[in-house]
mmCIF file of C-alpha atoms in Angstrom:
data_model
loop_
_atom_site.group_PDB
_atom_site.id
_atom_site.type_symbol
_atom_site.label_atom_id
_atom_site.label_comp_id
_atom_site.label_asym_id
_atom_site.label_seq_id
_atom_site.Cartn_x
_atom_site.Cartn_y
_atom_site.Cartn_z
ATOM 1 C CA UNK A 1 -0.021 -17.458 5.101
ATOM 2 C CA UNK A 2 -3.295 -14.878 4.387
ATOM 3 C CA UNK A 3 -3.152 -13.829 1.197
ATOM 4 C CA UNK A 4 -5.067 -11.636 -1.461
ATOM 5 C CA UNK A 5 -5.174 -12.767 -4.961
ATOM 6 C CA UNK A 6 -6.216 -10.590 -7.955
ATOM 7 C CA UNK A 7 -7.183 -11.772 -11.466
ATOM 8 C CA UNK A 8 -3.992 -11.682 -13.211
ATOM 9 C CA UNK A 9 -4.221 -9.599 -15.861
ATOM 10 C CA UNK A 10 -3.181 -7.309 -17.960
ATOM 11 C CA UNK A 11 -7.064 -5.883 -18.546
ATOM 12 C CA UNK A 12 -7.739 -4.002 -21.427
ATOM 13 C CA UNK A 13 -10.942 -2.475 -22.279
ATOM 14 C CA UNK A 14 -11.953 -0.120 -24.580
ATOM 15 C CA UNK A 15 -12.627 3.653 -23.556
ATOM 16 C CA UNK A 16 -16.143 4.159 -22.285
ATOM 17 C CA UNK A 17 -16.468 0.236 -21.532
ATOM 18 C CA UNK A 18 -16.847 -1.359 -17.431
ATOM 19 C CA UNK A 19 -13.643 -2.635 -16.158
ATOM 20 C CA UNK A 20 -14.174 -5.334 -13.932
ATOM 21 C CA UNK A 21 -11.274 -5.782 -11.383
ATOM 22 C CA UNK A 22 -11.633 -9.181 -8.939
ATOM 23 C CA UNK A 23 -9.766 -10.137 -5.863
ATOM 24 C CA UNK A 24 -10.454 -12.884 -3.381
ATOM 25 C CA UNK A 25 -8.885 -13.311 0.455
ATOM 26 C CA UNK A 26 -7.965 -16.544 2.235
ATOM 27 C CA UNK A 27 -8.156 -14.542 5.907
ATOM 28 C CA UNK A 28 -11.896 -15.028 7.108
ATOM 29 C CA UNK A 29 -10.934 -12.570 9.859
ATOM 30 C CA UNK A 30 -10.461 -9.957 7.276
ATOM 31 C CA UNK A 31 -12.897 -6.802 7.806
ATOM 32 C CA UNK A 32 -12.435 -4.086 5.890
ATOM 33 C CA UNK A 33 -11.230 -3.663 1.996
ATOM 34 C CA UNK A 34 -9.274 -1.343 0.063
ATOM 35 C CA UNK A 35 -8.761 -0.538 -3.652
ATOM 36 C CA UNK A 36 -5.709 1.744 -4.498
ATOM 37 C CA UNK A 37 -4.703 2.804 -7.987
ATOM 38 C CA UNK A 38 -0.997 3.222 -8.445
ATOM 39 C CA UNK A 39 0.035 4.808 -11.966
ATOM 40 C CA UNK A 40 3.534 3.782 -13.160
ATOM 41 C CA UNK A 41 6.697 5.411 -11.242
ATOM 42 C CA UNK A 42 4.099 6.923 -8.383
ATOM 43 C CA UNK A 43 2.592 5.419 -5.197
ATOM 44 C CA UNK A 44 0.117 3.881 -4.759
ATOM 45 C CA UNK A 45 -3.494 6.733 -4.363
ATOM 46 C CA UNK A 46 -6.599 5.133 -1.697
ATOM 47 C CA UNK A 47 -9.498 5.218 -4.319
ATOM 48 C CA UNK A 48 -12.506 2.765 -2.335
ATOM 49 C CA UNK A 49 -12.909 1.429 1.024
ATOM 50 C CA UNK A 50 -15.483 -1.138 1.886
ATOM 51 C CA UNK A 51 -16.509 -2.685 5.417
ATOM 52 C CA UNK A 52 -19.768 -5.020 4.693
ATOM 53 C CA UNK A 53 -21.254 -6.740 2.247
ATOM 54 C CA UNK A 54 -23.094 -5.163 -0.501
ATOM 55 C CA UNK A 55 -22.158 -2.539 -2.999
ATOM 56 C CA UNK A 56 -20.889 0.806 -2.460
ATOM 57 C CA UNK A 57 -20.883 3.386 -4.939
ATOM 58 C CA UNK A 58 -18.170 6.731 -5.281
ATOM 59 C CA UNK A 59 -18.729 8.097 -9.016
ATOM 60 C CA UNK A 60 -17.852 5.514 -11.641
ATOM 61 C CA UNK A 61 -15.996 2.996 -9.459
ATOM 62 C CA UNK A 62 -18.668 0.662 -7.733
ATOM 63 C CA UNK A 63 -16.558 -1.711 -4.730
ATOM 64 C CA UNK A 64 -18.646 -5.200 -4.510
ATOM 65 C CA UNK A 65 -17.536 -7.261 -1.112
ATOM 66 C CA UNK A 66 -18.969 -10.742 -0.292
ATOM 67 C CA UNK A 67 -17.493 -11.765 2.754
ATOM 68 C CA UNK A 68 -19.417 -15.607 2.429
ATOM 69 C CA UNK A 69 -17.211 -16.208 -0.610
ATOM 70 C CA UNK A 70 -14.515 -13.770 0.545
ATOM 71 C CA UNK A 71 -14.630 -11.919 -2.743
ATOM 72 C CA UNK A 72 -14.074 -8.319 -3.464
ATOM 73 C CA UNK A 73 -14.669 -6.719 -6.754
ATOM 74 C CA UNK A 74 -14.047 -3.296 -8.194
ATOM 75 C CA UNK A 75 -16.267 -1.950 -11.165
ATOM 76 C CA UNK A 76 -15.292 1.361 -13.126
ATOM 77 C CA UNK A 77 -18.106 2.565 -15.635
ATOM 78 C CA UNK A 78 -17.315 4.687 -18.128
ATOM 79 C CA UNK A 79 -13.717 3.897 -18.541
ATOM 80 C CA UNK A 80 -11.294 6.633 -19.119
ATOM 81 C CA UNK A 81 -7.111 6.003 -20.673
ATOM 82 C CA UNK A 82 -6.836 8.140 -17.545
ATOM 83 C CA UNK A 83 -7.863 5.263 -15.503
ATOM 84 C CA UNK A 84 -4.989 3.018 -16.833
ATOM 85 C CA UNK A 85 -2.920 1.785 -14.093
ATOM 86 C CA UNK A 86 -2.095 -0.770 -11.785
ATOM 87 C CA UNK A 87 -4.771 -1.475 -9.289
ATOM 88 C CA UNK A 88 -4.275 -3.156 -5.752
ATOM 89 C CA UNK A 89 -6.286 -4.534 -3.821
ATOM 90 C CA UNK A 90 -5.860 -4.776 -0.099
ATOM 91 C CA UNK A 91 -7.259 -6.834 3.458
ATOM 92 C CA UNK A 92 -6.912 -6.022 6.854
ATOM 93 C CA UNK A 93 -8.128 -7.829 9.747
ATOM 94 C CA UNK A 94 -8.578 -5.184 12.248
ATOM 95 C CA UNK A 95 -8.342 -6.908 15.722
ATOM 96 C CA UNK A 96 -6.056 -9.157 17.212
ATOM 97 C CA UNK A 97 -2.161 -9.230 16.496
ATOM 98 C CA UNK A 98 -2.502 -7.700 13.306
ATOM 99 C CA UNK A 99 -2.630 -4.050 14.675
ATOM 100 C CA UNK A 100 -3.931 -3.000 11.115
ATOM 101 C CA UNK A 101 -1.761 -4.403 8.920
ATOM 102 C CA UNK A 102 -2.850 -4.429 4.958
ATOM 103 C CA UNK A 103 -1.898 -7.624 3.085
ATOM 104 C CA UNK A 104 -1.733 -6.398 -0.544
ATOM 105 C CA UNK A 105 -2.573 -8.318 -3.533
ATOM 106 C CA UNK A 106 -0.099 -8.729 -6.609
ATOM 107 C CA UNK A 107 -2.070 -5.855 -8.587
ATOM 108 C CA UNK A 108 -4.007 -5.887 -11.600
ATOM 109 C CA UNK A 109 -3.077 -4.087 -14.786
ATOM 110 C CA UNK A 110 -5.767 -2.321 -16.549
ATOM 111 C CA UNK A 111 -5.246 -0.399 -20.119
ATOM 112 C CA UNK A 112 -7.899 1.828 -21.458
ATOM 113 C CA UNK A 113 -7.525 2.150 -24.788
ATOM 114 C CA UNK A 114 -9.556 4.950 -26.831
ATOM 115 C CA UNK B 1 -2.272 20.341 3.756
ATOM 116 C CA UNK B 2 -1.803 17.511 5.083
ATOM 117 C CA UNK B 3 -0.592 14.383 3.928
ATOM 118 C CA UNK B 4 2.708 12.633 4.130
ATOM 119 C CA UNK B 5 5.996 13.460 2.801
ATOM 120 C CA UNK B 6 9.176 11.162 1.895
ATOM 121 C CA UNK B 7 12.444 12.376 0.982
ATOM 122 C CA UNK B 8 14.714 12.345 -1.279
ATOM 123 C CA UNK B 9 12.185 11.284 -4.128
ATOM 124 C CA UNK B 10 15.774 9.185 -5.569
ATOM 125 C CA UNK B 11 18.394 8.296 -3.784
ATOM 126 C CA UNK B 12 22.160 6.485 -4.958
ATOM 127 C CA UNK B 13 24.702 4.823 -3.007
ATOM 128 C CA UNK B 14 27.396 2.583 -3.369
ATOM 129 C CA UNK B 15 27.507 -0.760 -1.574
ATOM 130 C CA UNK B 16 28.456 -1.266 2.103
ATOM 131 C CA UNK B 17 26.830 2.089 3.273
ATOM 132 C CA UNK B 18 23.679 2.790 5.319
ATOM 133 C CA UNK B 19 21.328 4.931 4.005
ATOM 134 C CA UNK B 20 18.169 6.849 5.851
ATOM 135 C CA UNK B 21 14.870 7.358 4.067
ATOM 136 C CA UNK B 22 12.660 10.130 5.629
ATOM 137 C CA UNK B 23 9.115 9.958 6.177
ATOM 138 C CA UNK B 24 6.714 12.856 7.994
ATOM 139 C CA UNK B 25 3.105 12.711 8.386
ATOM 140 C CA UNK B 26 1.006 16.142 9.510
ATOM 141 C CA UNK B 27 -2.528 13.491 9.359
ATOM 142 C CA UNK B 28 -2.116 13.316 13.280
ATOM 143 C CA UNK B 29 -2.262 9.017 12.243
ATOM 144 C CA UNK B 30 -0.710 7.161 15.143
ATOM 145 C CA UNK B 31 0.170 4.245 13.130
ATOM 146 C CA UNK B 32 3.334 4.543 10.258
ATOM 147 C CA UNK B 33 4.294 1.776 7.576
ATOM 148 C CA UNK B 34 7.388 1.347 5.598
ATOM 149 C CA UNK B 35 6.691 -1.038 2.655
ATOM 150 C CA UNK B 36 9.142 -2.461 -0.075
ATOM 151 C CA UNK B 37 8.217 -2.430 -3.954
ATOM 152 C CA UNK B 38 10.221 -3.971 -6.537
ATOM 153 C CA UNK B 39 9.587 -4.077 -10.529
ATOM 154 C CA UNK B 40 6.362 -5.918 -11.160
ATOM 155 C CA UNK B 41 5.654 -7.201 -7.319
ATOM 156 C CA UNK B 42 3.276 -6.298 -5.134
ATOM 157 C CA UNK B 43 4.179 -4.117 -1.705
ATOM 158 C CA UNK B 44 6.385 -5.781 1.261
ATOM 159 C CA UNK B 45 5.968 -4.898 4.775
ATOM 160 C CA UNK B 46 9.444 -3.805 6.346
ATOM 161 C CA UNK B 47 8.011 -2.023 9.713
ATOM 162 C CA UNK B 48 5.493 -0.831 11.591
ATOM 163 C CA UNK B 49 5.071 1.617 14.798
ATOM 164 C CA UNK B 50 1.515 1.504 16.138
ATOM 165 C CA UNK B 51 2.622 4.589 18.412
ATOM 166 C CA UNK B 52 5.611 7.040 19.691
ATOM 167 C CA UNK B 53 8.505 4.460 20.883
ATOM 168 C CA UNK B 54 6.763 1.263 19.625
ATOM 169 C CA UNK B 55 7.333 -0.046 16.310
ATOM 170 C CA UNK B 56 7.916 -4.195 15.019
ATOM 171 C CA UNK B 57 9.229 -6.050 12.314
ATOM 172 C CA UNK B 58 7.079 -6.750 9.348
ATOM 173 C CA UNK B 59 7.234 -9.511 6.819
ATOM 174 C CA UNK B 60 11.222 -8.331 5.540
ATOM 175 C CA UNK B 61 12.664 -6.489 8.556
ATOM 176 C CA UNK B 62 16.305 -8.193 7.833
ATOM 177 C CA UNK B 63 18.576 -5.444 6.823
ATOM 178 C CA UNK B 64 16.456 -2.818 7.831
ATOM 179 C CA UNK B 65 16.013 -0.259 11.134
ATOM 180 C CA UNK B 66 13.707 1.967 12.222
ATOM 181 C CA UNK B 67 13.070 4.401 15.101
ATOM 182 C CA UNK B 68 9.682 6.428 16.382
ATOM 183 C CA UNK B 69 10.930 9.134 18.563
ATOM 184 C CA UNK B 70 8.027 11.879 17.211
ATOM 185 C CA UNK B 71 4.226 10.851 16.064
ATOM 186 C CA UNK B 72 5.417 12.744 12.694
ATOM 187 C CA UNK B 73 8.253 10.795 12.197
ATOM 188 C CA UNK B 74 9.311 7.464 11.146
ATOM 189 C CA UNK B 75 12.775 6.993 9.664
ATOM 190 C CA UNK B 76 13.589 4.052 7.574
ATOM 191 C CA UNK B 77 17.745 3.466 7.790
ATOM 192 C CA UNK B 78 18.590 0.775 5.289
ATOM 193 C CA UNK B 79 21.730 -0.554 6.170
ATOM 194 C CA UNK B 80 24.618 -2.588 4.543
ATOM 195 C CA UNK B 81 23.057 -6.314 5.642
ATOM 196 C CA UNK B 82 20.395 -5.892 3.146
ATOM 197 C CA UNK B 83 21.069 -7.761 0.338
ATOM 198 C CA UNK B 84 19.059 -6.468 -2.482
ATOM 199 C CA UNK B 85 18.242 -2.724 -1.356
ATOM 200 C CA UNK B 86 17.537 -1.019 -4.292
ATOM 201 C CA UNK B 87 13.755 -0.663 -4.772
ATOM 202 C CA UNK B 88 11.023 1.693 -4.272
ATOM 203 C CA UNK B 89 10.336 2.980 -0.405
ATOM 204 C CA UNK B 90 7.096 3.809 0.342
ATOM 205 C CA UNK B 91 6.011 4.883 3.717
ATOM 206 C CA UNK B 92 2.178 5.021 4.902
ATOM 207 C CA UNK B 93 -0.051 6.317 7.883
ATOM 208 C CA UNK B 94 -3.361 4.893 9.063
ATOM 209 C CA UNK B 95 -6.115 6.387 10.109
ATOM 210 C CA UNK B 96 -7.586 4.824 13.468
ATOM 211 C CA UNK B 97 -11.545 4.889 12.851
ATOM 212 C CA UNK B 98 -11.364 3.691 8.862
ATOM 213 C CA UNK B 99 -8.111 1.619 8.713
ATOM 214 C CA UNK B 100 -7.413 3.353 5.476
ATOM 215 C CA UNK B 101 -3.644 3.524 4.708
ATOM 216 C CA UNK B 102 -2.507 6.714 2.670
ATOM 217 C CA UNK B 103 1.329 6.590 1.404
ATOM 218 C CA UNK B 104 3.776 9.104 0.727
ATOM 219 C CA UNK B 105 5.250 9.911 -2.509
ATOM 220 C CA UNK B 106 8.262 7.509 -2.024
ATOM 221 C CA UNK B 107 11.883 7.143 -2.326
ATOM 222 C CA UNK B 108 13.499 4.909 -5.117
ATOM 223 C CA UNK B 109 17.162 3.974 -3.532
ATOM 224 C CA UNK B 110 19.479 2.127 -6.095
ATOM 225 C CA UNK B 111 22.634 0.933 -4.491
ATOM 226 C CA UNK B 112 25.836 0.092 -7.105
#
């Protein structure tokens, strides 16, 4: 069964702090990453992709993959209580039989609290 | 604009009848999801259509139907063999050169 596990949670940090959000995968054949941020009672919004190794930067969330340990990370500077939600993180492995399927992790829950 | 849309936003029905979620997509994506959330879990796969006439079961197809007749479409009927139905619906599109999936708004069904 490929999975994708998230630190449990809840997170809290306090406004203006760096939430750190981690995730690992079991599916070596995994290739590209998502993070989506769901707020409670809406779906779930695409907020970072990632494809290789390295960081990669969009405003204040920084995505951190490391396929060799099969890690993915998700860094938000500056925290906002606007950024307090659930946040999912997300595998696919591209080729084969899996036509593109995401397997989603359990979600994290982070509170921002001013 | 484009994006996806899923209607009704809530939906109620009694036991023992079939029920059909809409989802449209104007993104031009080939492939559509339907995904299951309940309180607290993470997101189900129920089916997938990778293009017009195609589609297969995903990790909780039992219960469930769907059909691909238009590239914008792809209804979700939830029928009276599934045995926990109420939950949020959330349909998705992918786009073919990123693999990103972007979801509708979603559907919650409760069934009494």
């Amino acid at each position: 069964q490929k999975e994708v596990e998230q630190n449990s949670g809840p997170l809290s940090v306090p406004e203006g702090a760096i939430a750190s959000l981690n995730c690992t995968y079991s599916d070596r054949g995994s290739q590209s990453f998502f993070w989506y941020r769901q707020y409670s009672g809406k779906s779930p919004e695409l907020i970072m992709s990632i494809y290789s190794n390295g960081d990669k930067e969009d405003g204040r969330f920084t995505a951190q993959l490391n396929k060799a340990s099969q890690y993915v990370s998700l860094l938000i500077r500056d925290s906002q209580p606007s950024d307090s939600a659930t946040y999912l993180c997300a595998a696919t492995n591209a080729g084969g039989t899996s036509y593109g399927k995401l397997t989603f992790g359990q979600g994290t829950i982070l509170t921002v609290h001013p | 604009d484009g994006g996806i849309t899923q209607s009704p936003k809530y939906l109620f029905r009694k036991e023992g009848q079939n029920v059909t979620l809409s989802c449209e997509q104007n993104l031009n994506h080939d492939a559509m999801y339907w995904y299951r959330q309940d309180p607290g879990q993470g997101l189900r796969l129920i089916y997938y259509s990778q293009i017009v006439n195609d589609f297969q079961k995903g990790d909780i197809a039992e219960g469930y139907s769907v059909s691909r007749e238009k590239k914008e479409s792809f209804p979700l009927t939830v029928t009276s063999a599934q045995k926990n139905p109420t939950a949020f619906y959330l349909c998705a599109s992918r786009d073919s050169f990123t693999y990103e999936q972007y979801f509708g708004p979603g559907t919650r069904l409760t069934v009494t």
